[in-house]
XYZ file of C-alpha atoms in Angstrom:
590
model
C 107.464 37.850 -115.477
C 104.731 39.474 -116.658
C 106.861 40.749 -119.418
C 104.557 38.979 -122.772
C 107.318 39.419 -125.752
C 109.914 38.319 -122.433
C 109.087 35.189 -121.597
C 109.914 32.773 -124.992
C 113.128 30.811 -125.496
C 114.819 33.722 -125.815
C 114.988 34.353 -122.681
C 115.767 30.961 -121.574
C 118.886 30.928 -123.868
C 120.007 33.809 -121.955
C 120.016 32.147 -119.013
C 121.781 29.131 -120.527
C 124.161 31.279 -122.149
C 125.250 32.424 -118.824
C 125.402 29.369 -116.974
C 127.461 27.670 -119.392
C 129.780 30.608 -119.165
C 132.099 28.270 -117.491
C 131.885 25.636 -114.626
C 134.429 28.300 -111.673
C 132.002 29.715 -109.253
C 130.101 33.289 -109.903
C 132.304 35.404 -108.638
C 135.379 34.114 -110.361
C 133.112 34.332 -113.508
C 132.210 37.310 -112.956
C 135.785 38.969 -112.791
C 136.845 36.260 -115.944
C 133.886 37.107 -118.218
C 134.057 39.622 -120.276
C 130.137 41.196 -121.145
C 130.609 40.286 -124.959
C 131.227 36.970 -124.632
C 127.988 36.748 -123.256
C 125.833 36.108 -126.250
C 122.611 36.878 -126.089
C 119.378 38.451 -128.045
C 118.248 41.545 -126.315
C 115.261 40.860 -125.376
C 116.189 37.303 -123.795
C 119.649 39.486 -121.776
C 116.802 41.721 -120.455
C 114.819 39.222 -119.423
C 117.338 36.948 -117.660
C 117.886 40.402 -115.837
C 114.472 40.464 -114.534
C 115.133 36.879 -113.912
C 116.918 37.493 -110.938
C 114.873 38.893 -109.270
C 112.879 35.587 -108.486
C 114.674 32.535 -108.007
C 115.004 32.530 -104.501
C 116.679 35.972 -104.401
C 113.686 38.436 -103.178
C 111.390 35.589 -103.090
C 113.053 32.651 -100.350
C 113.322 33.078 -96.842
C 116.615 32.337 -97.708
C 117.731 35.128 -99.635
C 117.808 38.876 -98.589
C 114.599 38.292 -96.320
C 116.726 36.317 -94.512
C 119.529 39.204 -94.288
C 117.007 42.466 -93.992
C 114.494 40.647 -91.831
C 116.078 38.149 -89.663
C 118.837 40.295 -88.892
C 116.980 43.018 -86.868
C 113.091 43.099 -84.538
C 111.146 41.315 -86.941
C 111.852 37.795 -87.774
C 114.004 34.728 -86.921
C 114.086 30.700 -87.871
C 114.904 29.092 -84.470
C 116.483 25.583 -84.642
C 113.527 23.298 -83.944
C 114.100 19.623 -82.960
C 116.137 17.554 -85.953
C 115.381 20.632 -88.247
C 116.441 23.992 -89.233
C 120.459 22.933 -87.848
C 121.958 23.522 -91.280
C 125.429 24.264 -89.939
C 123.670 27.332 -87.670
C 123.372 29.350 -90.964
C 119.867 30.251 -90.107
C 120.596 31.234 -85.879
C 123.721 32.958 -87.254
C 121.220 36.050 -88.785
C 120.061 36.877 -85.759
C 122.814 35.903 -82.929
C 124.757 38.605 -85.360
C 127.349 35.619 -85.501
C 127.230 34.919 -89.574
C 131.186 35.321 -90.735
C 133.236 35.571 -94.380
C 131.361 31.712 -94.745
C 128.094 32.062 -93.942
C 126.098 30.600 -96.427
C 123.562 32.832 -96.001
C 126.031 35.874 -97.324
C 127.770 33.991 -99.755
C 124.642 32.367 -101.463
C 122.853 35.730 -101.904
C 126.585 38.028 -102.617
C 126.512 35.312 -105.427
C 122.748 36.468 -106.719
C 123.315 39.873 -106.509
C 126.573 39.478 -108.482
C 124.217 37.077 -110.573
C 122.082 40.204 -111.328
C 124.870 42.962 -111.703
C 126.122 40.788 -114.073
C 123.252 40.128 -115.810
C 122.197 43.194 -116.463
C 125.706 44.290 -117.817
C 125.135 41.693 -120.511
C 121.462 43.427 -121.573
C 123.051 46.323 -121.693
C 125.533 45.319 -123.737
C 123.347 43.428 -126.137
C 120.446 46.508 -126.066
C 123.657 49.108 -126.647
C 124.690 47.179 -130.131
C 121.801 45.805 -131.702
C 120.414 47.668 -134.766
C 117.052 46.109 -134.651
C 115.249 45.747 -130.816
C 112.003 48.165 -130.594
C 111.607 50.051 -128.159
C 115.300 50.360 -127.492
C 115.793 53.402 -125.729
C 113.401 52.121 -123.535
C 114.803 48.698 -122.729
C 118.341 50.672 -122.428
C 116.713 52.113 -118.980
C 115.056 49.913 -118.211
C 118.478 47.606 -118.185
C 120.478 50.017 -116.259
C 117.460 51.576 -114.015
C 117.937 47.081 -113.094
C 121.845 47.565 -112.903
C 121.291 50.637 -110.326
C 119.074 48.919 -108.626
C 121.281 45.244 -108.278
C 124.004 48.461 -107.049
C 122.281 49.352 -104.305
C 120.956 46.410 -102.955
C 124.814 44.907 -102.961
C 126.432 48.135 -101.199
C 123.648 48.416 -98.832
C 124.188 45.050 -97.832
C 128.459 43.904 -98.030
C 129.427 47.497 -98.444
C 130.757 46.601 -101.950
C 129.889 46.295 -105.266
C 131.781 44.792 -108.393
C 131.121 47.034 -111.284
C 132.413 46.764 -114.946
C 131.841 48.961 -118.070
C 129.884 46.807 -120.198
C 130.524 49.030 -123.205
C 134.617 48.585 -122.954
C 135.186 44.824 -123.526
C 139.565 45.688 -121.714
C 137.471 47.813 -119.330
C 138.830 46.411 -115.530
C 136.473 45.315 -112.944
C 136.767 47.509 -109.951
C 134.957 47.937 -107.088
C 132.595 50.453 -105.439
C 132.518 51.697 -102.071
C 129.058 52.738 -101.049
C 130.562 56.132 -100.100
C 131.220 56.767 -103.090
C 128.980 54.806 -105.251
C 125.942 56.818 -103.870
C 126.141 59.595 -105.291
C 126.938 58.474 -108.593
C 123.878 55.894 -108.151
C 121.750 58.050 -107.678
C 122.872 60.633 -110.677
C 122.511 57.624 -112.576
C 119.373 56.945 -112.382
C 117.799 60.739 -112.323
C 119.168 60.682 -115.791
C 117.281 57.140 -116.812
C 114.195 59.190 -115.740
C 113.212 61.182 -119.036
C 113.631 57.806 -121.428
C 111.616 55.072 -118.392
C 108.725 54.559 -119.960
C 105.561 55.702 -116.998
C 103.962 52.841 -116.050
C 101.375 50.801 -117.789
C 101.923 52.724 -120.765
C 104.516 50.897 -124.214
C 103.455 47.905 -122.017
C 104.454 48.078 -119.349
C 103.247 47.409 -116.349
C 104.369 46.965 -112.761
C 106.655 44.303 -113.466
C 108.973 46.408 -114.480
C 111.349 49.398 -114.257
C 109.470 51.930 -115.162
C 108.959 56.364 -113.625
C 107.344 55.242 -110.914
C 110.078 52.313 -109.896
C 113.068 54.820 -110.554
C 110.968 57.303 -108.091
C 111.153 54.812 -105.315
C 114.576 53.161 -106.220
C 115.382 57.046 -105.682
C 113.500 57.745 -102.758
C 115.176 55.085 -101.097
C 119.116 55.794 -101.656
C 118.431 59.335 -100.328
C 116.833 58.595 -97.263
C 119.921 56.044 -96.843
C 122.504 58.076 -97.787
C 123.588 59.304 -94.646
C 124.042 55.992 -93.247
C 126.223 55.052 -96.488
C 128.529 57.802 -95.815
C 129.035 56.766 -92.150
C 128.476 53.523 -91.286
C 130.086 52.856 -88.772
C 129.253 55.999 -87.361
C 129.403 54.888 -83.225
C 126.165 57.050 -82.231
C 124.187 56.487 -85.242
C 124.336 60.256 -85.969
C 123.631 60.466 -89.399
C 123.598 63.950 -91.545
C 120.135 63.398 -92.635
C 119.945 66.980 -93.871
C 122.839 67.096 -96.037
C 122.819 69.164 -98.951
C 121.336 66.936 -101.888
C 124.067 65.284 -104.509
C 121.376 66.863 -107.196
C 117.669 68.802 -107.653
C 117.578 71.266 -104.404
C 117.401 71.434 -101.091
C 118.954 67.953 -98.775
C 118.054 64.299 -97.961
C 114.755 64.407 -96.786
C 113.642 67.500 -99.104
C 114.311 64.688 -102.112
C 112.910 61.917 -100.401
C 109.702 63.809 -99.964
C 109.941 65.391 -103.822
C 110.152 61.816 -104.946
C 107.193 60.226 -102.795
C 105.124 63.111 -103.884
C 105.151 61.590 -107.446
C 104.667 59.112 -106.364
C 101.276 60.000 -104.166
C 100.495 62.172 -105.698
C 100.166 60.780 -109.271
C 96.755 59.126 -109.261
C 98.279 55.892 -110.699
C 98.424 53.944 -107.075
C 95.766 54.054 -103.677
C 95.712 52.327 -100.555
C 93.884 48.772 -100.400
C 91.671 48.648 -97.516
C 92.158 45.211 -97.135
C 95.621 45.153 -96.801
C 96.208 42.131 -97.409
C 95.055 42.245 -101.108
C 99.245 43.528 -101.739
C 100.052 39.770 -101.116
C 97.193 37.635 -102.689
C 97.034 35.003 -104.905
C 95.638 37.593 -107.658
C 97.141 40.627 -106.385
C 99.246 41.007 -109.839
C 97.016 44.187 -110.225
C 96.316 45.238 -107.318
C 96.407 48.954 -106.440
C 99.463 49.327 -103.926
C 102.094 47.723 -106.197
C 104.773 50.111 -107.672
C 107.411 47.473 -108.967
C 107.361 43.245 -108.174
C 107.752 40.706 -109.019
C 105.968 38.778 -111.250
C 105.222 35.509 -110.262
C 103.689 32.348 -112.460
C 102.975 29.220 -112.378
C 103.621 28.213 -115.839
C 106.224 25.605 -116.154
C 108.888 28.241 -117.403
C 109.133 30.740 -114.411
C 107.433 28.924 -111.706
C 107.798 32.073 -108.824
C 108.335 30.840 -105.061
C 105.662 30.760 -102.576
C 108.687 30.678 -99.900
C 107.289 33.817 -97.691
C 104.410 32.071 -96.848
C 105.525 28.416 -96.528
C 109.025 28.627 -95.115
C 106.405 29.988 -91.851
C 103.418 27.428 -91.822
C 103.860 24.547 -89.825
C 104.388 21.022 -91.871
C 100.700 20.194 -90.189
C 98.725 23.367 -91.404
C 97.286 22.401 -95.105
C 95.492 24.779 -97.679
C 95.247 21.327 -99.541
C 95.868 17.825 -100.392
C 99.086 18.464 -102.048
C 100.576 21.118 -99.658
C 101.281 21.551 -96.301
C 104.172 24.470 -94.243
C 107.753 23.790 -93.198
C 107.739 24.692 -89.636
C 110.172 27.376 -90.108
C 110.198 31.191 -89.547
C 108.271 33.013 -87.047
C 108.274 36.913 -85.834
C 110.568 38.058 -82.676
C 108.576 38.751 -79.547
C 109.553 42.517 -79.568
C 108.109 42.477 -82.957
C 105.017 40.692 -81.161
C 104.772 43.232 -78.743
C 104.837 46.312 -80.769
C 101.524 45.437 -81.183
C 100.204 45.679 -77.636
C 96.601 47.462 -77.996
C 96.833 47.450 -81.783
C 95.053 43.716 -82.693
C 92.641 45.605 -83.469
C 94.245 47.649 -86.830
C 93.097 45.838 -89.660
C 97.041 44.780 -90.802
C 97.313 43.063 -87.888
C 95.550 39.142 -89.140
C 92.140 39.582 -90.984
C 89.710 36.125 -90.758
C 88.569 34.167 -94.724
C 84.892 34.460 -95.555
C 83.627 31.509 -97.497
C 80.898 32.451 -100.001
C 78.853 30.751 -97.796
C 78.365 32.895 -94.828
C 81.082 30.985 -92.706
C 83.844 32.327 -91.464
C 87.074 30.818 -90.360
C 87.470 31.789 -86.851
C 90.327 29.301 -85.527
C 89.794 29.715 -81.881
C 87.922 26.925 -81.831
C 83.889 27.759 -82.393
C 84.509 26.234 -86.231
C 83.455 22.791 -87.074
C 83.626 22.594 -90.751
C 84.703 24.565 -93.586
C 82.364 23.785 -97.187
C 84.238 22.239 -99.522
C 82.968 24.081 -103.122
C 86.010 26.598 -103.322
C 88.565 24.294 -105.281
C 92.761 24.037 -106.047
C 92.076 25.986 -109.658
C 91.337 22.978 -112.241
C 91.709 19.791 -110.097
C 88.793 18.472 -107.703
C 90.704 19.071 -104.842
C 89.759 21.068 -102.069
C 91.090 24.112 -100.694
C 91.222 25.520 -96.912
C 91.723 28.723 -96.575
C 93.524 29.577 -93.486
C 93.359 33.162 -92.225
C 96.212 36.136 -92.763
C 98.384 38.071 -91.018
C 100.189 37.323 -87.122
C 98.703 33.738 -86.087
C 99.033 33.214 -82.298
C 97.676 30.766 -80.019
C 95.764 27.115 -80.849
C 95.867 26.486 -84.808
C 93.209 24.602 -86.393
C 92.669 23.398 -89.656
C 91.523 20.268 -92.091
C 93.632 16.976 -90.702
C 95.349 14.949 -93.492
C 93.676 11.461 -93.295
C 95.775 8.592 -94.374
C 95.141 7.770 -98.685
C 95.882 11.865 -98.760
C 92.136 13.134 -97.574
C 91.018 15.918 -95.920
C 88.721 14.689 -93.056
C 85.450 15.699 -93.778
C 82.098 16.178 -92.057
C 79.321 15.425 -94.758
C 80.171 17.038 -97.761
C 82.054 20.282 -96.291
C 86.228 20.281 -94.621
C 86.038 19.463 -90.857
C 88.019 21.597 -89.027
C 89.958 20.566 -85.979
C 92.194 20.958 -83.649
C 95.823 20.907 -84.683
C 98.653 19.420 -83.124
C 102.499 19.543 -85.167
C 103.813 17.661 -87.573
C 107.195 16.012 -85.706
C 106.225 15.995 -82.496
C 103.040 14.790 -82.466
C 102.196 14.748 -78.558
C 102.667 18.905 -78.804
C 99.767 21.145 -79.556
C 100.256 23.565 -82.365
C 99.997 26.244 -80.498
C 102.006 29.553 -81.362
C 102.972 31.189 -78.017
C 104.892 35.148 -78.727
C 107.343 34.543 -76.054
C 109.679 31.954 -77.290
C 111.700 30.797 -74.304
C 115.205 28.951 -75.660
C 116.763 27.292 -72.656
C 119.434 29.313 -73.735
C 118.739 32.153 -73.422
C 121.890 33.148 -76.264
C 120.923 30.419 -78.709
C 117.311 29.994 -79.921
C 117.413 26.005 -80.599
C 114.575 24.416 -79.524
C 113.728 21.000 -78.508
C 111.501 18.406 -80.846
C 108.812 19.199 -78.269
C 108.735 22.628 -78.434
C 108.551 23.365 -82.203
C 105.053 25.143 -81.408
C 106.874 28.171 -79.968
C 107.072 31.208 -81.571
C 104.400 33.442 -83.115
C 103.436 32.879 -87.651
C 103.224 35.074 -90.075
C 100.549 34.465 -92.733
C 101.429 37.123 -94.570
C 101.496 35.915 -98.131
C 99.004 34.087 -99.190
C 99.470 30.267 -99.963
C 99.123 29.806 -102.885
C 96.926 25.467 -103.194
C 98.226 24.452 -105.717
C 101.594 23.929 -106.165
C 102.775 21.302 -104.485
C 104.979 22.872 -101.419
C 107.476 25.987 -104.060
C 105.655 26.918 -106.522
C 103.177 30.431 -106.586
C 101.225 33.150 -108.541
C 102.110 36.090 -105.799
C 104.037 38.070 -107.133
C 106.408 40.223 -104.582
C 106.559 43.367 -104.185
C 109.332 45.229 -104.250
C 107.886 48.615 -103.964
C 104.207 49.677 -102.496
C 102.636 52.588 -102.333
C 102.264 52.039 -97.586
C 105.781 51.403 -97.706
C 106.446 55.010 -99.714
C 103.846 56.724 -96.976
C 106.296 55.689 -94.215
C 109.343 56.696 -96.502
C 107.763 60.343 -96.830
C 106.677 60.377 -93.446
C 110.268 58.947 -92.177
C 111.745 62.870 -94.880
C 109.108 65.136 -93.067
C 110.175 63.745 -89.279
C 113.804 64.710 -89.768
C 113.265 67.524 -90.668
C 111.378 68.638 -87.989
C 107.471 68.308 -89.191
C 105.870 66.243 -86.779
C 102.050 67.423 -88.640
C 103.209 65.903 -91.593
C 104.412 62.950 -90.738
C 101.596 62.283 -88.534
C 99.041 63.039 -91.339
C 101.484 60.623 -92.882
C 100.879 57.933 -90.940
C 97.414 58.385 -90.359
C 96.255 57.800 -93.688
C 98.257 54.916 -92.913
C 96.487 53.075 -90.437
C 92.461 54.592 -91.146
C 92.718 54.161 -94.828
C 92.692 50.229 -93.723
C 89.879 48.157 -92.731
C 89.015 45.654 -90.977
C 86.397 42.625 -92.355
C 83.122 42.743 -92.765
C 82.645 40.672 -89.869
C 83.914 42.996 -88.049
C 81.904 45.608 -89.484
C 84.882 46.838 -91.786
C 86.273 49.184 -88.901
C 88.709 51.452 -90.341
C 91.956 51.906 -87.995
C 92.402 54.137 -85.452
C 94.872 57.219 -86.160
C 97.699 57.887 -83.724
C 97.122 61.659 -81.863
C 100.565 62.113 -81.684
C 104.249 61.253 -83.360
C 107.553 60.972 -81.978
C 110.605 59.098 -83.468
C 109.926 56.061 -80.847
C 106.757 56.020 -82.761
C 107.206 56.465 -86.206
C 109.567 53.510 -85.824
C 107.132 52.118 -84.612
C 104.838 52.567 -87.196
C 107.402 51.656 -90.163
C 106.923 48.071 -88.569
C 103.942 47.143 -88.541
C 103.173 48.690 -92.387
C 105.820 46.977 -93.665
C 106.932 43.600 -91.817
C 108.029 40.670 -93.499
C 108.630 42.984 -97.367
C 112.124 42.973 -96.690
C 113.168 46.181 -95.307
C 113.527 46.036 -91.909
C 117.472 46.030 -90.941
C 117.793 49.512 -92.987
C 115.396 51.175 -90.856
C 117.133 49.836 -87.841
C 120.246 51.357 -88.580
C 118.257 54.917 -89.368
C 116.562 54.655 -85.984
C 120.247 53.697 -84.428
C 118.256 50.613 -83.067
C 120.124 47.862 -84.666
C 123.172 46.938 -81.822
C 120.525 46.765 -78.610
C 119.895 43.380 -77.535
C 116.871 41.643 -78.444
C 116.359 39.305 -74.635
C 113.719 38.218 -76.058
C 114.994 36.561 -79.279
C 118.728 35.450 -78.339
C 120.326 39.423 -80.050
C 122.641 40.064 -78.412
C 123.654 43.841 -78.514
C 126.583 44.523 -80.574
C 128.496 46.486 -82.641
C 128.463 48.919 -85.863
C 130.681 47.049 -87.675
C 127.123 44.282 -88.257
C 125.922 46.565 -89.914
C 127.702 45.508 -92.598
C 127.771 42.023 -93.921
C 131.196 40.939 -94.858
C 132.642 39.940 -98.106
C 132.437 36.377 -98.379
C 135.509 34.657 -98.022
C 135.627 32.553 -101.281
C 135.495 36.129 -102.698
C 138.161 37.117 -101.253
C 140.286 34.553 -102.006
C 139.467 34.580 -106.527
C 139.983 38.371 -106.039
C 142.101 40.926 -104.890
C 139.558 43.916 -105.703
C 138.294 43.828 -103.063
C 139.112 43.933 -99.306
C 137.273 42.867 -96.346
C 134.944 45.195 -94.212
C 135.511 46.275 -91.329
C 135.324 43.649 -88.283
C 135.882 40.551 -90.881
C 139.475 40.359 -90.833
């Protein structure tokens, strides 16, 4: 984290205090322990609450990515030969067959409950402290994080545990999404006067500021209708219900809060779309609220959103590799038809000597002068965005060094590491042998277009990263405002916002820095596609599909069948139901 004063021994103490509270499951810990039992410094307790955003929750393919992107029309993780079977937990996400014992469902419930618990502990610790600096701001941040974790839990599971942090005898209660969404909105709005503006009081995009609150409020108002009528069979949600506070309806409030961010002058759209996902993105101009990652021996952020999709023989340096797992769906790839020149589709890398990595068979070598920081290891830069077709790059020789061409890194056609007779040819079509089951044989593990949206950190083996993970960025704020405009019947305003996203991005200088092209009209289906083109791989797609009435549709190319509305929410894990009587299992999972 960038909470410089927080990343101290106090942060470690806070985390240890939570971990040592008992050897039972997190659910039992949450239900049985009182916040006052978790003694820690107020600053350390808040650091622990922030840390929970990372450590797999929003930074791992197995975290919320699996539930928000794999359970959508964007991503999937098929079984590839001998890899990624894992009891079927990954396939269940996009085959929509998860049950109450699915490990992804259970693990993320645990992570989010941990975030709720740590936020409650922080609220208690800050409240009772008499000498904490900036007490008002820190308390507001802790409450903001609590509401963020509660919202995510209610979105995914329809229920969330809550206990009054200031009453040691308060019972644990189950918040229900339809009722709790209004409370969350009012709670976050009440925090705004006490939160700092980003950049003041030593805050930055890794802290819950006023601007993070505006973004969260935009999200809550946009999805309020779904929370109140989750199982609506026809997806006829009432998006223009009178707002819980302020003036107008829910969409008016989305427009209000997104406009505060857009018009603030604090953020601007990057001409290089991929700048927001670079290793050096800590000050990227679009980032509003982000998980600050560092390779510092304490936190060591996760590289998984990049590492997981790369093939094992794709190496940015001799000391790391990909893992050949997740890919995009054929349906999402088809959304890009006619848009392959869009600056968000892909971007080629240029080395300092002017060499472009074309990845098309014309490359012979690239300079070895780009080095992994603090080492003499050469850094090979793969292109960004969606990668389709035969792939090229360096070959690792015996002895752990790249094959060289003189003093340059030799570029060769690549084959799959675990099927060396299979060219690394990423195909848009998946063509499963059984169309209903997403399983590949060993010689089919090349299938699926890969997403290199996040930059792979080359100096950290296969795990750690300096790439900050955006929870809210300006591009997403524009998509929310465009959707609110369209739901109010103002297609012109929605078109203007989407066209600004399209034309503000430019291609690399190899293609004369050409901007993206504008659209001539806006419809619901066009907007649904455009949100995907802007926000893919960022853990927002499943709720978008629910709002647009698209989640239940079959995806024939991705082994996803037509499903029932109860799949709009995940089950409460069975292990929680076994130890708690405060929850009622969600519809369809009994």
